[in-house]
Coordinates of C-alpha atoms (C1' of nucleotides) in Angstrom, one line a residue:
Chain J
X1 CA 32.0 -13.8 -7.0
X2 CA 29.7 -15.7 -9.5
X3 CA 26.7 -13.7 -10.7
X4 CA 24.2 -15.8 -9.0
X5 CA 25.9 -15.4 -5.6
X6 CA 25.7 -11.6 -6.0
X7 CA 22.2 -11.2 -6.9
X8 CA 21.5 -13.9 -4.1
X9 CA 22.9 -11.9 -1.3
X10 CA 21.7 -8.4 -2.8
X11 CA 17.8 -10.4 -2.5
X12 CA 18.4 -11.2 0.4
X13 CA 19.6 -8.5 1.9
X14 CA 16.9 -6.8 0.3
X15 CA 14.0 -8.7 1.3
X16 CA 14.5 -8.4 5.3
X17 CA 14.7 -4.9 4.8
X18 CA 11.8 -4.1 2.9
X19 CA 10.1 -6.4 4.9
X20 CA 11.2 -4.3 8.0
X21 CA 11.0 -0.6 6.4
X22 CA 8.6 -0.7 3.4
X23 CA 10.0 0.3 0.2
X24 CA 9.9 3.2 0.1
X25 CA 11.5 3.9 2.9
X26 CA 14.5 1.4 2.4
X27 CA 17.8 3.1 0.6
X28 CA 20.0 0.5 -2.4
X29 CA 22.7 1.9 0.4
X30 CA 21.1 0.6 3.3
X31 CA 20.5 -3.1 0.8
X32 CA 23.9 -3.1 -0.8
X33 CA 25.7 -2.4 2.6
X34 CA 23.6 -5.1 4.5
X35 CA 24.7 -7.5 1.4
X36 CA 28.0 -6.5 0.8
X37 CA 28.5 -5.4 -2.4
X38 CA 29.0 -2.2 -4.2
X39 CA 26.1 0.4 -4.9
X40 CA 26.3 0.0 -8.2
X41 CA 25.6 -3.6 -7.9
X42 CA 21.9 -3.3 -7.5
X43 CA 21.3 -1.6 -11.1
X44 CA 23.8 -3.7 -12.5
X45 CA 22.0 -6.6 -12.0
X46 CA 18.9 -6.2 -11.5
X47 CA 18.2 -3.0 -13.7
X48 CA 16.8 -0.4 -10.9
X49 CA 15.1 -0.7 -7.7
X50 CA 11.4 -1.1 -9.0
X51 CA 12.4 -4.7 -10.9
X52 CA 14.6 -5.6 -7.7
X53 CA 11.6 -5.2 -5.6
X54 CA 9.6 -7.2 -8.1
X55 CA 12.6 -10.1 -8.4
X56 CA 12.2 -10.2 -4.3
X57 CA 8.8 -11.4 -4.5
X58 CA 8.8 -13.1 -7.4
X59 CA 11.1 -15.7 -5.3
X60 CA 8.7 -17.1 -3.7
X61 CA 5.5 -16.0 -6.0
X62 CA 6.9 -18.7 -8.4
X63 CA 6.6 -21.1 -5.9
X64 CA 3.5 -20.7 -4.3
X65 CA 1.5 -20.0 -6.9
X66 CA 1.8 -23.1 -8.8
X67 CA 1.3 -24.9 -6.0
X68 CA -2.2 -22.6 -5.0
X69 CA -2.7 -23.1 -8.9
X70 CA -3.2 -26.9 -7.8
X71 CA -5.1 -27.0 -5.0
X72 CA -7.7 -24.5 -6.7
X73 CA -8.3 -26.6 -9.4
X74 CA -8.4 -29.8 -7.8
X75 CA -10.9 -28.0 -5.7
X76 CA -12.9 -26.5 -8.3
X77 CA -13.0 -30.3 -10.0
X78 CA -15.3 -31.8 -7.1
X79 CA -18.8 -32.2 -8.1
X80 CA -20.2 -30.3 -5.0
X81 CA -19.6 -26.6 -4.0
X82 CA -16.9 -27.4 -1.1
X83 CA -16.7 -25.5 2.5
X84 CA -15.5 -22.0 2.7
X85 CA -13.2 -23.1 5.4
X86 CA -11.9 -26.1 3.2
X87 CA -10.7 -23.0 0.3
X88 CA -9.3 -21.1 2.6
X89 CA -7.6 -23.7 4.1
X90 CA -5.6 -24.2 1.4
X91 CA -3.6 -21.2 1.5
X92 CA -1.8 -22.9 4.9
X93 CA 0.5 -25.9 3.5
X94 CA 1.6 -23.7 0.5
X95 CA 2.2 -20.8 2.4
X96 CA 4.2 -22.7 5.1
X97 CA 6.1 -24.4 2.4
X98 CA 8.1 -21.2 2.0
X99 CA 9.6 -21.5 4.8
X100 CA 11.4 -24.8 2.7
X101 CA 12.8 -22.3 0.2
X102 CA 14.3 -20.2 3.3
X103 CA 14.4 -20.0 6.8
X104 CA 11.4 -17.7 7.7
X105 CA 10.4 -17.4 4.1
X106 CA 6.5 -17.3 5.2
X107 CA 6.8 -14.6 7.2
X108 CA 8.9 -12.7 4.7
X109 CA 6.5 -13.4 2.2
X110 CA 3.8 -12.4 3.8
X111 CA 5.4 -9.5 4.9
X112 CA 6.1 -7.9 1.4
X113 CA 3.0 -8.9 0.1
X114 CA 1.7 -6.4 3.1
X115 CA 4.0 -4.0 2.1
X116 CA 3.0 -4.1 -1.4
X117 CA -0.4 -3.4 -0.8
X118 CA 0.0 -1.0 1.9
X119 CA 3.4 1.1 0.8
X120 CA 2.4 3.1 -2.6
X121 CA 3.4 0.6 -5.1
X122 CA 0.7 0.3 -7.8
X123 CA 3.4 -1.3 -10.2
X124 CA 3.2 -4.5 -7.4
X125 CA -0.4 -5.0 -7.3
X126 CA -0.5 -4.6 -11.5
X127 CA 2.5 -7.2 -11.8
X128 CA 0.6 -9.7 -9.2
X129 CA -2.0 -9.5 -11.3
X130 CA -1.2 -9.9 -14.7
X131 CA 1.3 -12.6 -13.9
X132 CA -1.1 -14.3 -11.5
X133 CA -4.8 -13.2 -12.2
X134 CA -6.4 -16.3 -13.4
X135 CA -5.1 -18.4 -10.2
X136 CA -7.1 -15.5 -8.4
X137 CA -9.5 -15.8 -10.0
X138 CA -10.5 -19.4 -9.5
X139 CA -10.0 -18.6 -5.8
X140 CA -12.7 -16.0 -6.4
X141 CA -14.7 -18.2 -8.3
X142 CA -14.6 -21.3 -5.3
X143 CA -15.8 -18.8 -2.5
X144 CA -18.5 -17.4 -4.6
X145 CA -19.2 -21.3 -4.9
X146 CA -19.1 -21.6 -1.1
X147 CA -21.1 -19.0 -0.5
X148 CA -24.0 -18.9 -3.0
X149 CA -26.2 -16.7 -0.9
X150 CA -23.6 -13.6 -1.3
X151 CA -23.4 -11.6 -4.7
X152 CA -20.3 -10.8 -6.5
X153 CA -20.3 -6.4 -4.9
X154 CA -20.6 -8.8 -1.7
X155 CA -17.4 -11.3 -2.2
X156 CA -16.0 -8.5 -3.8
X157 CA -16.2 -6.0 -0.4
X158 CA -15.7 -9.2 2.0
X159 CA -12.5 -10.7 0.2
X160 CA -10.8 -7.0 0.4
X161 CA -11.5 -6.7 3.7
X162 CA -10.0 -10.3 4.3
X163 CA -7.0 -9.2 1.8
X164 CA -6.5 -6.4 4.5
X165 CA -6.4 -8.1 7.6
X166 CA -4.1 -10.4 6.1
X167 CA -1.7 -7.7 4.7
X168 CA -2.2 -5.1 7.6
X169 CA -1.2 -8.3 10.1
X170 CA 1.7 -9.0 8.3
X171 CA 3.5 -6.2 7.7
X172 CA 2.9 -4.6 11.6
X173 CA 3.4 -8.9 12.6
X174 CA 6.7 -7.8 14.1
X175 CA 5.0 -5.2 16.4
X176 CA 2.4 -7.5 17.1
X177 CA 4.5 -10.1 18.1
X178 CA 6.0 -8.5 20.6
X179 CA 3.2 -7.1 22.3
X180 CA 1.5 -10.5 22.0
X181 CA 4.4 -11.9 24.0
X182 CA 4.6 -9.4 26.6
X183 CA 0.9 -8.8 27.7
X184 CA 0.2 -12.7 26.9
X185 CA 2.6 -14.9 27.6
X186 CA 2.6 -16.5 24.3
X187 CA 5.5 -17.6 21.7
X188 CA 3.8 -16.4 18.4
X189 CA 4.6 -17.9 15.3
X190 CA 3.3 -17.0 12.0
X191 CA 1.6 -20.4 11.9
X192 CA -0.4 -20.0 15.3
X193 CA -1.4 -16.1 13.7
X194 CA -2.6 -18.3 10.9
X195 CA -4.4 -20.6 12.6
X196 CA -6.3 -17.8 14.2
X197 CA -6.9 -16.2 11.1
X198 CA -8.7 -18.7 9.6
X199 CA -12.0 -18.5 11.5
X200 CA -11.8 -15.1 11.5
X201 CA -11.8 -15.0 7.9
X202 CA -14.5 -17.5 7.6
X203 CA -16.8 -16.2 9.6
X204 CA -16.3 -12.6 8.2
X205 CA -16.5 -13.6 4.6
X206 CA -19.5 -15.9 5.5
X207 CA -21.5 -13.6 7.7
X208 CA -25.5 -12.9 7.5
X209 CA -25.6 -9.9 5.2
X210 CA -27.2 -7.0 7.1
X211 CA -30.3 -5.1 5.7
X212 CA -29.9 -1.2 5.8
X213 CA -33.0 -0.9 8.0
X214 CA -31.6 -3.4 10.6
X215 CA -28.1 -1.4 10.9
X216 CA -30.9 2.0 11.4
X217 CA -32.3 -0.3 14.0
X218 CA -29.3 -0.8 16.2
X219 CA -27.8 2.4 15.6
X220 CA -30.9 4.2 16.7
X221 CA -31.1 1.6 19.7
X222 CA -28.2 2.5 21.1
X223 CA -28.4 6.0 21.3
Chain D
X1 CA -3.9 36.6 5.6
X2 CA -4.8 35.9 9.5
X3 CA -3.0 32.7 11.4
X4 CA -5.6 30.8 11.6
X5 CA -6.2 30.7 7.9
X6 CA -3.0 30.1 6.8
X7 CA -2.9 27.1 9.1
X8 CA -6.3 26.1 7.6
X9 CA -5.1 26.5 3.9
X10 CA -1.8 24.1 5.0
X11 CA -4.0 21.7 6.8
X12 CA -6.7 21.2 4.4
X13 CA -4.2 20.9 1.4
X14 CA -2.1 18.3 3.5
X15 CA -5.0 16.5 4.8
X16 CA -6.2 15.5 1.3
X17 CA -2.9 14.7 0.0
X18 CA -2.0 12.8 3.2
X19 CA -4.6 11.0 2.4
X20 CA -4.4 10.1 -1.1
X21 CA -0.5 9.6 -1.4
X22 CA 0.3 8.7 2.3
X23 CA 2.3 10.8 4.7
X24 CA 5.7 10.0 3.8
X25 CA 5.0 10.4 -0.2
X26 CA 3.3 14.1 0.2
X27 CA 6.5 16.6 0.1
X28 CA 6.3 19.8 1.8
X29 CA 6.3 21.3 -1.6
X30 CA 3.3 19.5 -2.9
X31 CA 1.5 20.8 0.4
X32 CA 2.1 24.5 0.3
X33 CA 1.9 24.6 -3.7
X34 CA -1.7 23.5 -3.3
X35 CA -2.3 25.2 -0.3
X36 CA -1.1 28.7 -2.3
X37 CA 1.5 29.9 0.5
X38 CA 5.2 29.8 0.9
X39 CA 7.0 27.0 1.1
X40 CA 8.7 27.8 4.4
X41 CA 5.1 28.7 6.2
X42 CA 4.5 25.1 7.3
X43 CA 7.8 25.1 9.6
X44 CA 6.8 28.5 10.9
X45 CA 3.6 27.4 11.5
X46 CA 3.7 23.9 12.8
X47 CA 7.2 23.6 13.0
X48 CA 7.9 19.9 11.2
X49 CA 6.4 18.1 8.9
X50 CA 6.0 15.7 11.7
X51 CA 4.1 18.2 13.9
X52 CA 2.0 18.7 11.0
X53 CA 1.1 15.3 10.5
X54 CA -0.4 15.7 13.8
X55 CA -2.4 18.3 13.7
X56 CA -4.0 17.0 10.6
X57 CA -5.2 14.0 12.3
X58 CA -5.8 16.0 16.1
X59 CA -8.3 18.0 14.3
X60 CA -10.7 14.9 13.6
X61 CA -9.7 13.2 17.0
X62 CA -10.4 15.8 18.8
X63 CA -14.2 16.1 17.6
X64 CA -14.8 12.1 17.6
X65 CA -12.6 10.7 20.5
X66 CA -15.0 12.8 23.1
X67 CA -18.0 11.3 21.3
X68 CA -17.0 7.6 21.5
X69 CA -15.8 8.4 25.4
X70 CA -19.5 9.1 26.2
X71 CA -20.8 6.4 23.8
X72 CA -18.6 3.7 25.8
X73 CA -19.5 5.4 29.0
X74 CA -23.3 4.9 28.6
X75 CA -22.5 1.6 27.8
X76 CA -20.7 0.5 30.2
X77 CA -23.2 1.6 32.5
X78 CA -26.1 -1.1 32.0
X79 CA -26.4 -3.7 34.0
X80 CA -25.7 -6.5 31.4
X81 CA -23.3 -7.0 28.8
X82 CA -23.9 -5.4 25.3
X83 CA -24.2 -7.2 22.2
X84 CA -20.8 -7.1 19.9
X85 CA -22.6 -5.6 17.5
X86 CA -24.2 -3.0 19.3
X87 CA -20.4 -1.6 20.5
X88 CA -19.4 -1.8 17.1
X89 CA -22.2 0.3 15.8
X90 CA -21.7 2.7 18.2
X91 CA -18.6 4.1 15.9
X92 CA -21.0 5.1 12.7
X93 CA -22.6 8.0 14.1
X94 CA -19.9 10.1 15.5
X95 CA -17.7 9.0 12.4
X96 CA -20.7 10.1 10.3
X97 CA -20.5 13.3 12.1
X98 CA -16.9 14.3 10.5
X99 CA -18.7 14.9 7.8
X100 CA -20.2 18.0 9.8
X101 CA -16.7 19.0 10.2
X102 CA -16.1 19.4 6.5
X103 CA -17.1 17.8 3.7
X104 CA -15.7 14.2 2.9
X105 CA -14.9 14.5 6.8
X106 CA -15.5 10.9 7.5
X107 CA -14.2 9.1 4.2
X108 CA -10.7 11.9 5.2
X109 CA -10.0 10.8 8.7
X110 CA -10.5 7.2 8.0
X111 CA -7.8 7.2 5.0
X112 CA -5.4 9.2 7.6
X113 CA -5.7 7.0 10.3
X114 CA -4.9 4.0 7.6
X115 CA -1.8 5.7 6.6
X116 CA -1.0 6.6 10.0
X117 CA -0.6 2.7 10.4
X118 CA 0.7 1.5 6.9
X119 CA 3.1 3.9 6.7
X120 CA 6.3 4.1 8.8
X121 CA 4.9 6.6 11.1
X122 CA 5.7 5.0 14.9
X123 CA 5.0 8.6 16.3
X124 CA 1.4 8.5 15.3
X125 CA 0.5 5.3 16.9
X126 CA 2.4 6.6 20.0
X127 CA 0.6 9.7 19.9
X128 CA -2.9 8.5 19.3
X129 CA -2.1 6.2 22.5
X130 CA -0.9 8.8 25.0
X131 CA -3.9 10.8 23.7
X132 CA -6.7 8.5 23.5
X133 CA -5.5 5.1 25.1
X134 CA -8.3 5.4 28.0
X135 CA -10.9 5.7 25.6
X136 CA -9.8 2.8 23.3
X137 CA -9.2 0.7 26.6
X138 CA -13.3 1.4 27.2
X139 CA -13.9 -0.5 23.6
X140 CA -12.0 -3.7 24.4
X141 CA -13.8 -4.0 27.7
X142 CA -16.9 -3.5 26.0
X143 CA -15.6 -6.2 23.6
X144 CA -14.7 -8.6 26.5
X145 CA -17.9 -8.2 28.0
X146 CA -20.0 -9.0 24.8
X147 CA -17.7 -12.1 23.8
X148 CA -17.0 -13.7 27.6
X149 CA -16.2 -17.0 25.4
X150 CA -12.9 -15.5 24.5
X151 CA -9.9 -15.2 26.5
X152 CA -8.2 -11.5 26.3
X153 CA -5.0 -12.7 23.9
X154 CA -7.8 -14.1 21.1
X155 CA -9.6 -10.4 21.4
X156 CA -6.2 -9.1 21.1
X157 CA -5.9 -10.5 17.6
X158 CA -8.9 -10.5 16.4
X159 CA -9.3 -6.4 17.2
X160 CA -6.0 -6.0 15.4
X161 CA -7.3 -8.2 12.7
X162 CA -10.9 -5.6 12.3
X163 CA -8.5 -2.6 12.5
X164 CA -6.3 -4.3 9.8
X165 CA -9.5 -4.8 7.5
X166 CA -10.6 -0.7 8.4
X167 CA -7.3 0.3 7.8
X168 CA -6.7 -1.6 4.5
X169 CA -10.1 -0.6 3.0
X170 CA -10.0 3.5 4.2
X171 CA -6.3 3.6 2.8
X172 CA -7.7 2.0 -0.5
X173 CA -10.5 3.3 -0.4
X174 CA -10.0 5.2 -3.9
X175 CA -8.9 2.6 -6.0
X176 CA -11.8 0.3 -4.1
X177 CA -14.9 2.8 -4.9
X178 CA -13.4 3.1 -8.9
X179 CA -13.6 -0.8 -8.9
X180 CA -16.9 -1.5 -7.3
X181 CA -18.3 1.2 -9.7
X182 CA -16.8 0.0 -12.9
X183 CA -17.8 -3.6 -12.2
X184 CA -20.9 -3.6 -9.9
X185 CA -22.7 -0.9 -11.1
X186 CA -22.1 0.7 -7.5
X187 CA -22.3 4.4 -5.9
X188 CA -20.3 3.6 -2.7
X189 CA -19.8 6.1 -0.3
X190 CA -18.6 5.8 2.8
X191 CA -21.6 5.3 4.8
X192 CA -22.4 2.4 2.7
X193 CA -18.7 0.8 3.2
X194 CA -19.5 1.6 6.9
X195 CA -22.7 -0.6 6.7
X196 CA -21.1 -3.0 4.6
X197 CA -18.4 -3.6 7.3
X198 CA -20.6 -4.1 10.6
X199 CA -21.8 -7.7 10.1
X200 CA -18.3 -8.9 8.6
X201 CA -16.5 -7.5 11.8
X202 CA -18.4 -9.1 14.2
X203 CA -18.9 -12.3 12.5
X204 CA -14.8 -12.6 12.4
X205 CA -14.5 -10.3 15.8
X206 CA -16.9 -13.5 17.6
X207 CA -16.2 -16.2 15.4
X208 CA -16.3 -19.8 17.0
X209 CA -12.7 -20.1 18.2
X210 CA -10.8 -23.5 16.3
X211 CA -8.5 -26.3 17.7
X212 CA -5.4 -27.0 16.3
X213 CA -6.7 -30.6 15.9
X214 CA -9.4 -29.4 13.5
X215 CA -7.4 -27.3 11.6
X216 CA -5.1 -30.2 11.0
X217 CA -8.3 -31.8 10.1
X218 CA -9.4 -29.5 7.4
X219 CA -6.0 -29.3 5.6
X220 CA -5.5 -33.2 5.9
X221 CA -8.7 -33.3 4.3
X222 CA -8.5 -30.9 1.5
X223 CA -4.9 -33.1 0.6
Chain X
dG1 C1' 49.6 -16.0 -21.9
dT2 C1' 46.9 -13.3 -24.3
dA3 C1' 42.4 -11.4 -25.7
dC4 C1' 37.9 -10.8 -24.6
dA5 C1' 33.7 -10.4 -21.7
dT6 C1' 31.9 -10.0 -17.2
dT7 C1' 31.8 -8.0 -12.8
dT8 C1' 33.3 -4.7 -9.3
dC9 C1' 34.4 -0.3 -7.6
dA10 C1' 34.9 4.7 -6.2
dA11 C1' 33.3 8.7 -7.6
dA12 C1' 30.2 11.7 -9.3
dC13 C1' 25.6 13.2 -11.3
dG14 C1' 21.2 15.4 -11.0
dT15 C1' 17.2 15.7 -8.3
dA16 C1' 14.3 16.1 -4.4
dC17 C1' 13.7 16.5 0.3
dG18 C1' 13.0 19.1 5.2
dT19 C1' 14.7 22.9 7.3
dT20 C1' 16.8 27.5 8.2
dT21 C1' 17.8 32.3 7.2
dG22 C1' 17.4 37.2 7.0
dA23 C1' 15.2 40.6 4.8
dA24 C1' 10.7 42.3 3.1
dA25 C1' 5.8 42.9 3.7
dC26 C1' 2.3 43.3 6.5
dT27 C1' -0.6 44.2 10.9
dG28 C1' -2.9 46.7 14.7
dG29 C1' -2.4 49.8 18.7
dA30 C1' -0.3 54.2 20.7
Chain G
dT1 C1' 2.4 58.4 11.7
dC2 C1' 5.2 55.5 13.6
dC3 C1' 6.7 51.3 15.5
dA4 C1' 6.9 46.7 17.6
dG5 C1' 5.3 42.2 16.5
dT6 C1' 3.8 39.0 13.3
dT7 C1' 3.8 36.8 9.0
dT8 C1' 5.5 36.1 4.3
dC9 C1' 8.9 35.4 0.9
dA10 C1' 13.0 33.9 -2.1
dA11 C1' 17.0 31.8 -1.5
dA12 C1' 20.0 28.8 0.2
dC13 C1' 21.7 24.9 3.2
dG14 C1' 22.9 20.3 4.1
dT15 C1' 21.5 15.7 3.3
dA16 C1' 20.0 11.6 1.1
dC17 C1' 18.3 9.4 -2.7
dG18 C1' 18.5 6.4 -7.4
dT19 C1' 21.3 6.2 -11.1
dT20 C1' 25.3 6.6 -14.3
dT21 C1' 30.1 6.5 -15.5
dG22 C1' 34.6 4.8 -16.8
dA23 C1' 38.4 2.7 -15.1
dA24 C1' 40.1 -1.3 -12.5
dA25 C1' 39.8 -6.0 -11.3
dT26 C1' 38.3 -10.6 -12.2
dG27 C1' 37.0 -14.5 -14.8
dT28 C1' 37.0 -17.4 -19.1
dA29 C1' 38.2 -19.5 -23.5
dC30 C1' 41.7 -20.5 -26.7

DNA sequence: GTACATTTCAAACGTACGTTTGAAACTGGA
DNA sequence: TCCAGTTTCAAACGTACGTTTGAAATGTAC
């Protein structure tokens, strides 16, 4: 078996579980069984299980990130601040592009990134960012644009709030899903979650900023 | 040393670390080291780790799940509907009130209920639900009644969406205070998080709901 | 076909975990 | 004081983990 094919099916393999179990809570046994290939394959190739979680999402980092890399600075070119809904929209074709690279690669994409965030990995969030901090930053920089009446602490809070939805949806999706089916009737897919996302993440983000004396107000009003 | 003490000591030294490293990453050893007592009193007291994980999170339940009950109650009692953000402000006082409890109360519960959802930890959310599910069934009502534009599937998502952002933040919470004070010049606590959250939940929570014609419209346009 | 490098494999390593054990140390009431 | 009941303690148990090892198998170039 050619090198490439082994570290193919070992990613693979990989990736669906993590995406399932977390991290930390998936075993190489569990990934090299799934894949097929010896236990010692995993260090072999890929060094230890930190850089074979990091290879994982680098898959499909490298590909979306160029291409977010694009939109935000064709964006950032116009001469007038642009809609907060038109940068967030952004992230859709990209994101569903991944599921070009592989069947269901947006939703395992997604799904990692959740589990990135939410399982204890600080080694994830530090390679996301020094690989990819400057095309986060101009995302930064366009919603601070879009929404001039907010101040950096403000964008700040609001985008790490967003960042949580997004993450804390994607890694319980699967959970979500089904519940969504069974008390709803519906066929979720990660696109129609996205589409519903959107405005909620809009509105959020762009909401009136409340004064500490008005949140006294209503807390005191309703009690 | 009494029962109850020894029990305290174990549940105040798992609580913290629960919170700070997640439920799955805090050994049993780590727990009772801190806590000063034998290794073996946490089976003898609580009998698993899993029972443990439990009573950590019953002791703050138990105090705010009544409160919110009557809160819901007494709204659900006027005549007309409530304003979204009224509900939602109904959780900062008796969340502010853990801080009665013990110190850090609030900021503590809030980090354990995030892990109790990031992590792999399917016997929390079951628990909290055979527990508390009436209650929590009060708040979507409530929800329904303030945002009669949107149909029960859309609440569906866009609670799980809010509890995603609470989640996220609380579980983060650490490494999101040493930020905001290194580059805003900010004090957060958790009160001001609190405040900080209100007006971006119930902007997303009653956003304007989109059609998949104007979404198609905003990416198409940002091409 | 031989010599070399690459890849696979079964086995073992050391470590850490949650839990169990049985004896020792306590406790409070008769 | 004694004793039953409770609580602590050091030690060990069995299991699972990530990683390493060295030999066997496979592939590659001449």
């Amino acid at each position: 078996m050619s090198r490439q094919q082994t570290q193919q099916k070992i990613m693979d393999a990989a990736e669906s579980l993590f995406a399932e179990t977390g991290f930390n809570d998936t075993s190489l046994r569990q990934i090299t069984s799934r894949a097929e290939v010896n236990l010692a394959a995993v260090n072999y190739h890929f060094g230890s299980k930190k850089e074979l979680i990091q290879a994982v999402l680098q898959r499909y980092l490298q590909v979306v990130m160029p291409r977010l890399n694009e939109e935000f600075e064709r964006l950032l070119a116009r001469q007038r601040a642009n809609q907060l809904m038109d940068v967030l929209a952004v992230f859709v074709r990209p994101l569903l592009e991944l599921n070009e690279v592989k069947p269901q690669g947006t939703t395992l994409f997604l799904q990692l990134l959740g589990r990135g965030y939410t399982d204890t990995q600080g080694h994830l969030r530090r390679f996301i960012s020094q690989h990819y901090g400057s095309v986060l930053n101009k995302f930064v920089l366009l919603v601070q644009q879009s929404c001039p009446r907010l101040d950096a602490a403000e964008i700040f809070w609001r985008l790490h709030f967003s960042l949580g939805t997004i993450v804390f949806t994607m890694a319980s999706s699967e959970a979500l899903f089904d519940i969504a089916e069974a008390d709803f009737d519906e066929q979720p897919d990660i696109e129609g979650v996205i589409r519903r996302l959107l405005p909620y993440l809009a509105a959020g983000i762009s909401a009136i900023t409340i004064q500490p004396e008005q949140l006294d107000t209503i807390t005191d009003a309703s009690s």
